[in-house]
Amino acid sequence: MKTMEEWNAEAEPNIPIGALYASIGILCEIIYIPFMIVMLRPEFFQYSCYKFMFLLGVIDMIVLPGNSIISGIQCMLGYHYCNNPRFYFITGAIANCVISPQP
């Protein structure tokens, strides 16, 4: 079994790919905000389809940081599962639990 120093020595930061992951996630979060605000207007929110779309938007906004922003930062730093397995497990479990109820 490798020590933490050995795992850290294997880290290969990939700044361009990590920046791409993180920036796409941030951009998607920013784009979601006006759509979510519009769907909350009474003339739209009275229809059940907009309520479902709003719920799916909330779920996506909760999952998106774990799937892209955190992953992008970890890619830029060169981290992998063996650096911090508890953190990876918790973020993966949260993302899976939140996105699983989607139809």
PDB file of C-alpha atoms in Angstrom:
ATOM      1  CA  MET A   1       0.000   0.000   0.000  1.00  0.00           C
ATOM      2  CA  LYS A   2       1.322   3.417  -0.930  1.00  0.00           C
ATOM      3  CA  THR A   3       1.862   6.226   1.530  1.00  0.00           C
ATOM      4  CA  MET A   4       0.315   9.655   1.096  1.00  0.00           C
ATOM      5  CA  GLU A   5       3.660  11.043  -0.045  1.00  0.00           C
ATOM      6  CA  GLU A   6       3.831   8.450  -2.812  1.00  0.00           C
ATOM      7  CA  TRP A   7       0.316   9.304  -3.958  1.00  0.00           C
ATOM      8  CA  ASN A   8       1.121  13.018  -3.915  1.00  0.00           C
ATOM      9  CA  ALA A   9       4.228  12.343  -6.004  1.00  0.00           C
ATOM     10  CA  GLU A  10       2.008  10.772  -8.683  1.00  0.00           C
ATOM     11  CA  ALA A  11      -0.235  13.838  -8.895  1.00  0.00           C
ATOM     12  CA  GLU A  12      -0.349  15.277 -12.395  1.00  0.00           C
ATOM     13  CA  PRO A  13      -2.087  18.667 -12.441  1.00  0.00           C
ATOM     14  CA  ASN A  14      -3.891  19.404 -15.688  1.00  0.00           C
ATOM     15  CA  ILE A  15      -4.730  23.086 -15.562  1.00  0.00           C
ATOM     16  CA  PRO A  16      -6.358  23.483 -19.017  1.00  0.00           C
ATOM     17  CA  ILE A  17      -8.765  20.568 -18.576  1.00  0.00           C
ATOM     18  CA  GLY A  18      -9.513  21.507 -14.962  1.00  0.00           C
ATOM     19  CA  ALA A  19     -10.164  25.116 -15.927  1.00  0.00           C
ATOM     20  CA  LEU A  20     -12.480  23.908 -18.685  1.00  0.00           C
ATOM     21  CA  TYR A  21     -14.458  21.717 -16.257  1.00  0.00           C
ATOM     22  CA  ALA A  22     -14.733  24.447 -13.634  1.00  0.00           C
ATOM     23  CA  SER A  23     -15.544  27.258 -16.060  1.00  0.00           C
ATOM     24  CA  ILE A  24     -18.287  25.254 -17.788  1.00  0.00           C
ATOM     25  CA  GLY A  25     -19.803  24.472 -14.383  1.00  0.00           C
ATOM     26  CA  ILE A  26     -19.682  28.105 -13.285  1.00  0.00           C
ATOM     27  CA  LEU A  27     -21.130  29.243 -16.612  1.00  0.00           C
ATOM     28  CA  CYS A  28     -23.995  26.750 -16.348  1.00  0.00           C
ATOM     29  CA  GLU A  29     -24.757  27.855 -12.782  1.00  0.00           C
ATOM     30  CA  ILE A  30     -24.865  31.493 -13.902  1.00  0.00           C
ATOM     31  CA  ILE A  31     -27.091  30.666 -16.881  1.00  0.00           C
ATOM     32  CA  TYR A  32     -29.498  28.713 -14.660  1.00  0.00           C
ATOM     33  CA  ILE A  33     -30.254  31.688 -12.381  1.00  0.00           C
ATOM     34  CA  PRO A  34     -32.360  33.825 -14.782  1.00  0.00           C
ATOM     35  CA  PHE A  35     -34.293  30.785 -15.996  1.00  0.00           C
ATOM     36  CA  MET A  36     -35.084  29.776 -12.423  1.00  0.00           C
ATOM     37  CA  ILE A  37     -36.253  33.307 -11.596  1.00  0.00           C
ATOM     38  CA  VAL A  38     -38.556  33.382 -14.628  1.00  0.00           C
ATOM     39  CA  MET A  39     -40.040  29.973 -13.805  1.00  0.00           C
ATOM     40  CA  LEU A  40     -40.990  31.272 -10.348  1.00  0.00           C
ATOM     41  CA  ARG A  41     -43.225  33.998 -11.786  1.00  0.00           C
ATOM     42  CA  PRO A  42     -46.888  33.365 -10.899  1.00  0.00           C
ATOM     43  CA  GLU A  43     -48.050  33.265 -14.537  1.00  0.00           C
ATOM     44  CA  PHE A  44     -45.699  30.327 -15.168  1.00  0.00           C
ATOM     45  CA  PHE A  45     -45.527  28.637 -11.763  1.00  0.00           C
ATOM     46  CA  GLN A  46     -49.275  27.969 -11.783  1.00  0.00           C
ATOM     47  CA  TYR A  47     -48.674  25.212 -14.338  1.00  0.00           C
ATOM     48  CA  SER A  48     -47.365  21.899 -13.091  1.00  0.00           C
ATOM     49  CA  CYS A  49     -44.833  21.578 -15.929  1.00  0.00           C
ATOM     50  CA  TYR A  50     -43.015  24.689 -14.704  1.00  0.00           C
ATOM     51  CA  LYS A  51     -43.042  23.323 -11.163  1.00  0.00           C
ATOM     52  CA  PHE A  52     -41.362  20.148 -12.399  1.00  0.00           C
ATOM     53  CA  MET A  53     -38.878  22.115 -14.499  1.00  0.00           C
ATOM     54  CA  PHE A  54     -38.070  24.291 -11.485  1.00  0.00           C
ATOM     55  CA  LEU A  55     -37.511  21.214  -9.318  1.00  0.00           C
ATOM     56  CA  LEU A  56     -35.207  19.689 -11.943  1.00  0.00           C
ATOM     57  CA  GLY A  57     -33.353  23.004 -12.145  1.00  0.00           C
ATOM     58  CA  VAL A  58     -32.839  23.033  -8.375  1.00  0.00           C
ATOM     59  CA  ILE A  59     -31.541  19.465  -8.492  1.00  0.00           C
ATOM     60  CA  ASP A  60     -29.186  20.321 -11.341  1.00  0.00           C
ATOM     61  CA  MET A  61     -27.899  23.404  -9.521  1.00  0.00           C
ATOM     62  CA  ILE A  62     -27.167  21.308  -6.429  1.00  0.00           C
ATOM     63  CA  VAL A  63     -25.386  18.558  -8.377  1.00  0.00           C
ATOM     64  CA  LEU A  64     -23.469  20.773 -10.805  1.00  0.00           C
ATOM     65  CA  PRO A  65     -20.816  22.043  -8.353  1.00  0.00           C
ATOM     66  CA  GLY A  66     -19.856  18.505  -7.396  1.00  0.00           C
ATOM     67  CA  ASN A  67     -19.812  17.246 -10.945  1.00  0.00           C
ATOM     68  CA  SER A  68     -17.915  20.063 -12.597  1.00  0.00           C
ATOM     69  CA  ILE A  69     -16.604  22.818 -10.337  1.00  0.00           C
ATOM     70  CA  ILE A  70     -15.094  20.627  -7.617  1.00  0.00           C
ATOM     71  CA  SER A  71     -13.873  18.148 -10.229  1.00  0.00           C
ATOM     72  CA  GLY A  72     -12.244  20.964 -12.180  1.00  0.00           C
ATOM     73  CA  ILE A  73     -10.437  22.284  -9.121  1.00  0.00           C
ATOM     74  CA  GLN A  74      -9.222  18.801  -8.251  1.00  0.00           C
ATOM     75  CA  CYS A  75      -8.033  18.275 -11.818  1.00  0.00           C
ATOM     76  CA  MET A  76      -6.123  21.573 -11.732  1.00  0.00           C
ATOM     77  CA  LEU A  77      -4.466  20.516  -8.480  1.00  0.00           C
ATOM     78  CA  GLY A  78      -3.745  16.980  -9.690  1.00  0.00           C
ATOM     79  CA  TYR A  79      -5.734  15.272  -6.961  1.00  0.00           C
ATOM     80  CA  HIS A  80      -7.229  11.828  -7.360  1.00  0.00           C
ATOM     81  CA  TYR A  81      -9.263   9.455  -5.244  1.00  0.00           C
ATOM     82  CA  CYS A  82      -6.341   8.157  -3.198  1.00  0.00           C
ATOM     83  CA  ASN A  83      -5.407  11.665  -2.035  1.00  0.00           C
ATOM     84  CA  ASN A  84      -8.653  12.071  -0.144  1.00  0.00           C
ATOM     85  CA  PRO A  85     -11.027   9.103  -0.492  1.00  0.00           C
ATOM     86  CA  ARG A  86     -13.461  10.340   2.153  1.00  0.00           C
ATOM     87  CA  PHE A  87     -14.009  13.649   0.340  1.00  0.00           C
ATOM     88  CA  TYR A  88     -14.519  11.899  -3.005  1.00  0.00           C
ATOM     89  CA  PHE A  89     -16.923   9.410  -1.446  1.00  0.00           C
ATOM     90  CA  ILE A  90     -18.988  12.108   0.277  1.00  0.00           C
ATOM     91  CA  THR A  91     -19.234  14.396  -2.764  1.00  0.00           C
ATOM     92  CA  GLY A  92     -20.065  11.439  -5.001  1.00  0.00           C
ATOM     93  CA  ALA A  93     -22.697  10.157  -2.590  1.00  0.00           C
ATOM     94  CA  ILE A  94     -24.329  13.581  -2.319  1.00  0.00           C
ATOM     95  CA  ALA A  95     -24.384  14.007  -6.097  1.00  0.00           C
ATOM     96  CA  ASN A  96     -25.786  10.501  -6.571  1.00  0.00           C
ATOM     97  CA  CYS A  97     -28.444  10.906  -3.878  1.00  0.00           C
ATOM     98  CA  VAL A  98     -29.604  14.230  -5.261  1.00  0.00           C
ATOM     99  CA  ILE A  99     -29.731  13.201  -8.919  1.00  0.00           C
ATOM    100  CA  SER A 100     -31.175   9.689  -8.388  1.00  0.00           C
ATOM    101  CA  PRO A 101     -34.811  10.792  -7.835  1.00  0.00           C
ATOM    102  CA  GLN A 102     -34.923  12.392 -11.288  1.00  0.00           C
ATOM    103  CA  PRO A 103     -37.259  10.595 -13.668  1.00  0.00           C
TER     104      PRO A 103
END
